[in-house]
Amino acid sequence: MSVAFTKEESAETASETLLPGRPISPHLNLVTQAGLKALELQLQQAREAYDAAGTIEDVNERRRQAASPLRDLHYFAERLRTAQLVPDPTSTGAVAFGSTVTFSRDDERVQKYRIVGEDEADPRAGSISYVSPVARLLMGKAVGDVVSLDDRELEIIAIS
């Protein structure tokens, strides 16, 4: 029998293109308004990529190209389904979800981060997840409070 009539390549390719799901955090899916919009945009982009992959004629290539967008579709749909929108804080008296907090470290460095949801956290862009160790220490604290992280101290110098 000719190899052209066997399904080995398709079955092999199919198993190779089934990607494991993206891990879903066990924490509450708290989001800011910007985070909610970002999730909606990422879901739309995943849908568009999946739809584009569906137009590929070669079944094996279509499976390869659709694998990642399909995984993202499942992930972002679930994250949107479980999203809990948290309004911006109305007070700057204490660090809360959505606050921007400036603190100094023992080594004289000053850092400023906004505390946001897990999917929108980007430390390089100035945001950290509310479940990160630093955010957990800072939540509920006020300007002038000092917290210890390992063997270092952080002093809150501003909340906005």
GROMACS .gro file of C-alpha atoms in nm:
model
  160
    1MET     CA    1   0.000   0.000   0.000
    2SER     CA    2   0.124   0.345  -0.084
    3VAL     CA    3   0.210   0.585   0.197
    4ALA     CA    4  -0.033   0.828   0.037
    5PHE     CA    5  -0.322   0.617   0.166
    6THR     CA    6  -0.212   0.597   0.529
    7LYS     CA    7  -0.313   0.840   0.798
    8GLU     CA    8   0.008   0.814   0.999
    9GLU     CA    9   0.129   1.163   0.914
   10SER     CA   10  -0.206   1.323   0.995
   11ALA     CA   11  -0.240   1.137   1.325
   12GLU     CA   12   0.119   1.217   1.414
   13THR     CA   13   0.074   1.581   1.321
   14ALA     CA   14  -0.253   1.603   1.512
   15SER     CA   15  -0.092   1.475   1.830
   16GLU     CA   16   0.196   1.717   1.787
   17THR     CA   17  -0.038   2.015   1.748
   18LEU     CA   18  -0.249   1.951   2.056
   19LEU     CA   19  -0.092   2.193   2.297
   20PRO     CA   20  -0.150   2.168   2.669
   21GLY     CA   21  -0.379   2.437   2.806
   22ARG     CA   22  -0.231   2.752   2.953
   23PRO     CA   23  -0.230   2.726   3.332
   24ILE     CA   24  -0.510   2.910   3.508
   25SER     CA   25  -0.418   3.074   3.837
   26PRO     CA   26  -0.598   2.953   4.149
   27HIS     CA   27  -0.623   3.314   4.274
   28LEU     CA   28  -0.924   3.540   4.225
   29ASN     CA   29  -0.912   3.693   3.878
   30LEU     CA   30  -0.918   4.057   3.983
   31VAL     CA   31  -0.881   4.308   3.699
   32THR     CA   32  -0.868   4.681   3.649
   33GLN     CA   33  -1.075   4.844   3.374
   34ALA     CA   34  -0.764   4.849   3.152
   35GLY     CA   35  -0.697   4.484   3.234
   36LEU     CA   36  -1.050   4.385   3.136
   37LYS     CA   37  -1.016   4.567   2.803
   38ALA     CA   38  -0.679   4.398   2.743
   39LEU     CA   39  -0.834   4.054   2.803
   40GLU     CA   40  -1.115   4.134   2.559
   41LEU     CA   41  -0.861   4.246   2.297
   42GLN     CA   42  -0.645   3.936   2.346
   43LEU     CA   43  -0.952   3.713   2.306
   44GLN     CA   44  -1.045   3.894   1.985
   45GLN     CA   45  -0.689   3.858   1.852
   46ALA     CA   46  -0.689   3.486   1.934
   47ARG     CA   47  -1.022   3.446   1.749
   48GLU     CA   48  -0.883   3.628   1.446
   49ALA     CA   49  -0.567   3.415   1.443
   50TYR     CA   50  -0.772   3.096   1.478
   51ASP     CA   51  -1.006   3.202   1.197
   52ALA     CA   52  -0.708   3.287   0.975
   53ALA     CA   53  -0.555   2.946   1.042
   54GLY     CA   54  -0.884   2.785   0.941
   55THR     CA   55  -0.843   2.915   0.587
   56ILE     CA   56  -0.521   2.720   0.527
   57GLU     CA   57  -0.584   2.440   0.280
   58ASP     CA   58  -0.324   2.190   0.396
   59VAL     CA   59  -0.480   2.011   0.693
   60ASN     CA   60  -0.150   1.951   0.869
   61GLU     CA   61  -0.038   2.311   0.835
   62ARG     CA   62  -0.385   2.430   0.941
   63ARG     CA   63  -0.357   2.222   1.259
   64ARG     CA   64  -0.011   2.359   1.332
   65GLN     CA   65  -0.117   2.719   1.276
   66ALA     CA   66  -0.441   2.681   1.476
   67ALA     CA   67  -0.290   2.514   1.784
   68SER     CA   68  -0.163   2.823   1.963
   69PRO     CA   69  -0.465   3.047   1.888
   70LEU     CA   70  -0.700   2.769   2.000
   71ARG     CA   71  -0.514   2.737   2.328
   72ASP     CA   72  -0.527   3.116   2.371
   73LEU     CA   73  -0.900   3.122   2.288
   74HIS     CA   74  -0.971   2.878   2.571
   75TYR     CA   75  -0.747   3.067   2.813
   76PHE     CA   76  -0.877   3.418   2.746
   77ALA     CA   77  -1.242   3.303   2.735
   78GLU     CA   78  -1.197   3.152   3.081
   79ARG     CA   79  -1.013   3.458   3.214
   80LEU     CA   80  -1.291   3.686   3.087
   81ARG     CA   81  -1.558   3.457   3.232
   82THR     CA   82  -1.397   3.471   3.577
   83ALA     CA   83  -1.282   3.835   3.568
   84GLN     CA   84  -1.387   4.045   3.866
   85LEU     CA   85  -1.364   4.415   3.783
   86VAL     CA   86  -1.228   4.614   4.076
   87PRO     CA   87  -1.293   4.989   4.062
   88ASP     CA   88  -1.000   5.225   4.106
   89PRO     CA   89  -0.935   5.305   4.473
   90THR     CA   90  -1.114   5.613   4.600
   91SER     CA   91  -0.856   5.686   4.869
   92THR     CA   92  -0.480   5.714   4.882
   93GLY     CA   93  -0.467   5.647   5.256
   94ALA     CA   94  -0.363   5.285   5.214
   95VAL     CA   95  -0.224   5.067   4.937
   96ALA     CA   96  -0.504   4.880   4.759
   97PHE     CA   97  -0.567   4.695   4.435
   98GLY     CA   98  -0.525   4.953   4.159
   99SER     CA   99  -0.303   5.182   4.369
  100THR     CA  100   0.027   5.310   4.245
  101VAL     CA  101   0.277   5.286   4.527
  102THR     CA  102   0.624   5.437   4.545
  103PHE     CA  103   0.869   5.289   4.791
  104SER     CA  104   1.236   5.313   4.875
  105ARG     CA  105   1.465   5.020   4.940
  106ASP     CA  106   1.757   4.979   5.179
  107ASP     CA  107   1.997   5.036   4.889
  108GLU     CA  108   1.848   5.382   4.820
  109ARG     CA  109   1.663   5.269   4.507
  110VAL     CA  110   1.316   5.413   4.463
  111GLN     CA  111   1.059   5.204   4.277
  112LYS     CA  112   0.706   5.276   4.167
  113TYR     CA  113   0.448   5.014   4.073
  114ARG     CA  114   0.076   4.994   4.013
  115ILE     CA  115  -0.086   4.689   4.172
  116VAL     CA  116  -0.299   4.510   3.913
  117GLY     CA  117  -0.437   4.170   3.812
  118GLU     CA  118  -0.216   3.878   3.718
  119ASP     CA  119  -0.275   3.896   3.341
  120GLU     CA  120  -0.198   4.267   3.321
  121ALA     CA  121   0.113   4.269   3.541
  122ASP     CA  122   0.431   4.384   3.369
  123PRO     CA  123   0.706   4.492   3.610
  124ARG     CA  124   0.912   4.650   3.329
  125ALA     CA  125   0.615   4.872   3.247
  126GLY     CA  126   0.555   4.959   3.613
  127SER     CA  127   0.285   4.716   3.722
  128ILE     CA  128   0.294   4.413   3.951
  129SER     CA  129   0.038   4.146   4.029
  130TYR     CA  130  -0.159   4.176   4.350
  131VAL     CA  131  -0.044   3.823   4.439
  132SER     CA  132   0.326   3.903   4.406
  133PRO     CA  133   0.526   3.896   4.731
  134VAL     CA  134   0.594   4.272   4.722
  135ALA     CA  135   0.230   4.362   4.655
  136ARG     CA  136   0.107   4.132   4.930
  137LEU     CA  137   0.339   4.303   5.179
  138LEU     CA  138   0.234   4.653   5.070
  139MET     CA  139  -0.144   4.601   5.060
  140GLY     CA  140  -0.320   4.787   5.340
  141LYS     CA  141  -0.010   4.983   5.440
  142ALA     CA  142   0.018   5.363   5.450
  143VAL     CA  143   0.281   5.622   5.362
  144GLY     CA  144   0.569   5.592   5.609
  145ASP     CA  145   0.509   5.224   5.681
  146VAL     CA  146   0.809   4.994   5.653
  147VAL     CA  147   0.778   4.630   5.550
  148SER     CA  148   1.042   4.357   5.543
  149LEU     CA  149   1.103   4.139   5.242
  150ASP     CA  150   1.357   3.867   5.313
  151ASP     CA  151   1.642   4.068   5.467
  152ARG     CA  152   1.551   4.399   5.301
  153GLU     CA  153   1.321   4.677   5.409
  154LEU     CA  154   1.084   4.877   5.191
  155GLU     CA  155   0.944   5.212   5.304
  156ILE     CA  156   0.630   5.346   5.138
  157ILE     CA  157   0.687   5.705   5.033
  158ALA     CA  158   0.379   5.774   4.817
  159ILE     CA  159   0.043   5.623   4.720
  160SER     CA  160  -0.160   5.745   4.426
   0.00000   0.00000   0.00000
